[in-house]
């Protein structure tokens, strides 16, 4: 992964970065997320019963798809020279548009839409994000994601 200077990052407002690599959302990942979050709803963990639902099989938790944003971001967006750490600050908007079926692959798309200088030499960055499902037109989710970088 390449690095960007602080100034180059500031100049990249409006830029869409290359998408992340594809991430497989298989049943084992879904089951591990269910175990971690204690969300064992049948549409996530019971393939036989889930096959009888409108989804036709198990689907990933929406929050599992959302939680993959960090890995997708690290894969797609260059690091900023001098940044010591980055943190999630929240979301202005978030919508889950399509279910991610077990066995599907997803990848993230990131457009930097705004930057604000923080008083302590940090940056607040706002991203337009979408998560694409391989072979589908409609994304899994769209969001306006806020992060902060500290230097």
Tab-separated table of C-alpha atoms in Angstrom:
chain	number	residue	atom	x	y	z
A	1	UNK	CA	0.000	0.000	0.000
A	2	UNK	CA	1.366	3.378	-0.886
A	3	UNK	CA	1.593	6.420	1.349
A	4	UNK	CA	0.276	9.911	0.737
A	5	UNK	CA	1.767	13.060	2.151
A	6	UNK	CA	-0.414	15.101	4.486
A	7	UNK	CA	-0.798	17.724	1.736
A	8	UNK	CA	-1.592	15.144	-0.970
A	9	UNK	CA	-4.284	13.656	1.245
A	10	UNK	CA	-5.799	17.104	1.795
A	11	UNK	CA	-5.760	17.639	-1.968
A	12	UNK	CA	-7.623	14.377	-2.591
A	13	UNK	CA	-11.050	15.661	-1.512
A	14	UNK	CA	-13.465	14.533	-4.214
A	15	UNK	CA	-11.237	11.657	-5.253
A	16	UNK	CA	-12.486	8.083	-5.430
A	17	UNK	CA	-9.782	5.623	-4.474
A	18	UNK	CA	-9.385	2.213	-6.113
A	19	UNK	CA	-11.807	-0.314	-4.621
A	20	UNK	CA	-10.629	-2.739	-1.992
A	21	UNK	CA	-9.962	-6.365	-2.782
A	22	UNK	CA	-12.874	-8.807	-2.583
A	23	UNK	CA	-13.673	-10.267	0.841
A	24	UNK	CA	-15.475	-13.604	1.048
A	25	UNK	CA	-18.415	-13.628	3.444
A	26	UNK	CA	-18.791	-17.345	3.995
A	27	UNK	CA	-20.869	-19.189	6.563
A	28	UNK	CA	-17.921	-19.599	8.932
A	29	UNK	CA	-17.395	-15.812	9.044
A	30	UNK	CA	-21.133	-15.297	9.621
A	31	UNK	CA	-21.151	-17.921	12.396
A	32	UNK	CA	-18.115	-16.325	14.078
A	33	UNK	CA	-19.815	-12.920	13.989
A	34	UNK	CA	-22.989	-14.456	15.447
A	35	UNK	CA	-20.941	-15.990	18.261
A	36	UNK	CA	-19.179	-12.693	18.960
A	37	UNK	CA	-22.363	-10.606	19.010
A	38	UNK	CA	-24.819	-13.202	20.406
A	39	UNK	CA	-27.038	-12.613	17.369
A	40	UNK	CA	-28.041	-16.131	16.357
A	41	UNK	CA	-31.123	-15.239	14.319
A	42	UNK	CA	-31.965	-18.140	12.001
A	43	UNK	CA	-31.514	-16.095	8.814
A	44	UNK	CA	-27.831	-15.912	9.732
A	45	UNK	CA	-26.980	-19.293	11.252
A	46	UNK	CA	-29.529	-21.911	10.176
A	47	UNK	CA	-29.045	-22.697	6.466
A	48	UNK	CA	-31.875	-25.217	6.318
A	49	UNK	CA	-34.514	-22.932	7.833
A	50	UNK	CA	-33.126	-19.824	6.109
A	51	UNK	CA	-33.587	-21.583	2.760
A	52	UNK	CA	-37.344	-21.341	3.369
A	53	UNK	CA	-37.252	-17.555	3.861
A	54	UNK	CA	-37.462	-14.920	1.116
A	55	UNK	CA	-33.636	-14.770	1.257
A	56	UNK	CA	-33.336	-18.379	0.036
A	57	UNK	CA	-30.461	-19.093	2.412
A	58	UNK	CA	-28.399	-17.563	5.160
A	59	UNK	CA	-27.311	-13.945	4.934
A	60	UNK	CA	-24.661	-11.915	6.712
A	61	UNK	CA	-25.633	-9.650	9.556
A	62	UNK	CA	-25.844	-6.067	8.331
A	63	UNK	CA	-23.417	-5.138	11.086
A	64	UNK	CA	-20.964	-7.795	9.869
A	65	UNK	CA	-20.932	-6.133	6.452
A	66	UNK	CA	-20.538	-2.754	8.150
A	67	UNK	CA	-17.701	-4.024	10.335
A	68	UNK	CA	-15.767	-5.039	7.222
A	69	UNK	CA	-15.383	-1.347	6.286
A	70	UNK	CA	-12.183	-1.031	8.306
A	71	UNK	CA	-10.476	-3.914	6.485
A	72	UNK	CA	-11.730	-2.589	3.154
A	73	UNK	CA	-10.513	0.928	3.984
A	74	UNK	CA	-7.021	-0.293	4.934
A	75	UNK	CA	-6.894	-2.226	1.675
A	76	UNK	CA	-8.067	0.624	-0.585
A	77	UNK	CA	-6.948	3.940	0.911
A	78	UNK	CA	-3.254	4.867	1.161
A	79	UNK	CA	-1.835	5.618	4.579
A	80	UNK	CA	-1.078	9.239	5.391
A	81	UNK	CA	2.534	10.079	6.163
A	82	UNK	CA	2.891	11.024	9.797
A	83	UNK	CA	-0.498	9.674	10.887
A	84	UNK	CA	-0.059	7.960	14.228
A	85	UNK	CA	-3.571	6.560	14.430
A	86	UNK	CA	-7.014	6.725	12.951
A	87	UNK	CA	-10.339	6.241	14.698
A	88	UNK	CA	-13.961	5.789	13.745
A	89	UNK	CA	-15.998	8.844	14.655
A	90	UNK	CA	-19.372	7.661	13.407
A	91	UNK	CA	-21.777	7.932	10.508
A	92	UNK	CA	-23.925	10.726	9.180
A	93	UNK	CA	-25.921	8.302	7.015
A	94	UNK	CA	-26.104	4.539	6.735
A	95	UNK	CA	-28.451	2.309	4.759
A	96	UNK	CA	-28.436	-1.457	4.251
A	97	UNK	CA	-29.732	-1.894	0.695
A	98	UNK	CA	-29.177	-5.549	-0.194
A	99	UNK	CA	-28.560	-8.709	1.822
A	100	UNK	CA	-25.167	-10.381	1.516
A	101	UNK	CA	-25.791	-14.094	1.023
A	102	UNK	CA	-23.435	-16.624	2.571
A	103	UNK	CA	-20.687	-17.334	0.052
A	104	UNK	CA	-20.847	-13.887	-1.572
A	105	UNK	CA	-17.848	-11.616	-1.953
A	106	UNK	CA	-17.908	-7.912	-1.153
A	107	UNK	CA	-15.575	-4.967	-1.652
A	108	UNK	CA	-15.545	-1.339	-0.570
A	109	UNK	CA	-15.538	1.858	-2.610
A	110	UNK	CA	-14.348	5.066	-0.935
A	111	UNK	CA	-14.660	8.692	-2.028
A	112	UNK	CA	-13.234	11.376	0.241
A	113	UNK	CA	-15.948	14.049	0.321
A	114	UNK	CA	-14.704	16.420	3.040
A	115	UNK	CA	-11.794	17.162	5.352
A	116	UNK	CA	-11.751	19.385	8.396
A	117	UNK	CA	-8.672	20.376	10.325
A	118	UNK	CA	-8.950	19.548	14.032
A	119	UNK	CA	-7.446	21.934	16.573
A	120	UNK	CA	-4.806	19.410	17.697
A	121	UNK	CA	-3.248	18.780	14.252
A	122	UNK	CA	-5.690	16.012	13.444
A	123	UNK	CA	-8.004	15.651	10.496
A	124	UNK	CA	-11.670	14.734	10.432
A	125	UNK	CA	-12.406	13.014	7.147
A	126	UNK	CA	-15.804	12.197	5.702
A	127	UNK	CA	-16.148	9.360	3.220
A	128	UNK	CA	-18.871	8.393	0.809
A	129	UNK	CA	-18.752	4.609	1.064
A	130	UNK	CA	-20.498	1.789	-0.735
A	131	UNK	CA	-20.057	-1.949	-0.385
A	132	UNK	CA	-20.432	-3.805	-3.652
A	133	UNK	CA	-21.632	-7.415	-3.809
A	134	UNK	CA	-19.871	-9.348	-6.571
A	135	UNK	CA	-22.261	-9.971	-9.459
A	136	UNK	CA	-25.001	-7.654	-8.196
A	137	UNK	CA	-25.907	-4.170	-9.308
A	138	UNK	CA	-27.354	-2.930	-6.014
A	139	UNK	CA	-24.825	-2.442	-3.179
A	140	UNK	CA	-25.024	-4.107	0.218
A	141	UNK	CA	-24.778	-0.743	1.956
A	142	UNK	CA	-24.114	2.927	1.416
A	143	UNK	CA	-22.854	5.255	4.109
A	144	UNK	CA	-21.335	8.584	4.942
A	145	UNK	CA	-18.544	7.541	7.296
A	146	UNK	CA	-16.576	9.883	9.542
A	147	UNK	CA	-13.038	9.136	10.631
A	148	UNK	CA	-10.310	11.033	12.402
A	149	UNK	CA	-6.568	10.895	11.789
A	150	UNK	CA	-4.118	11.998	14.461
A	151	UNK	CA	-0.591	13.180	13.668
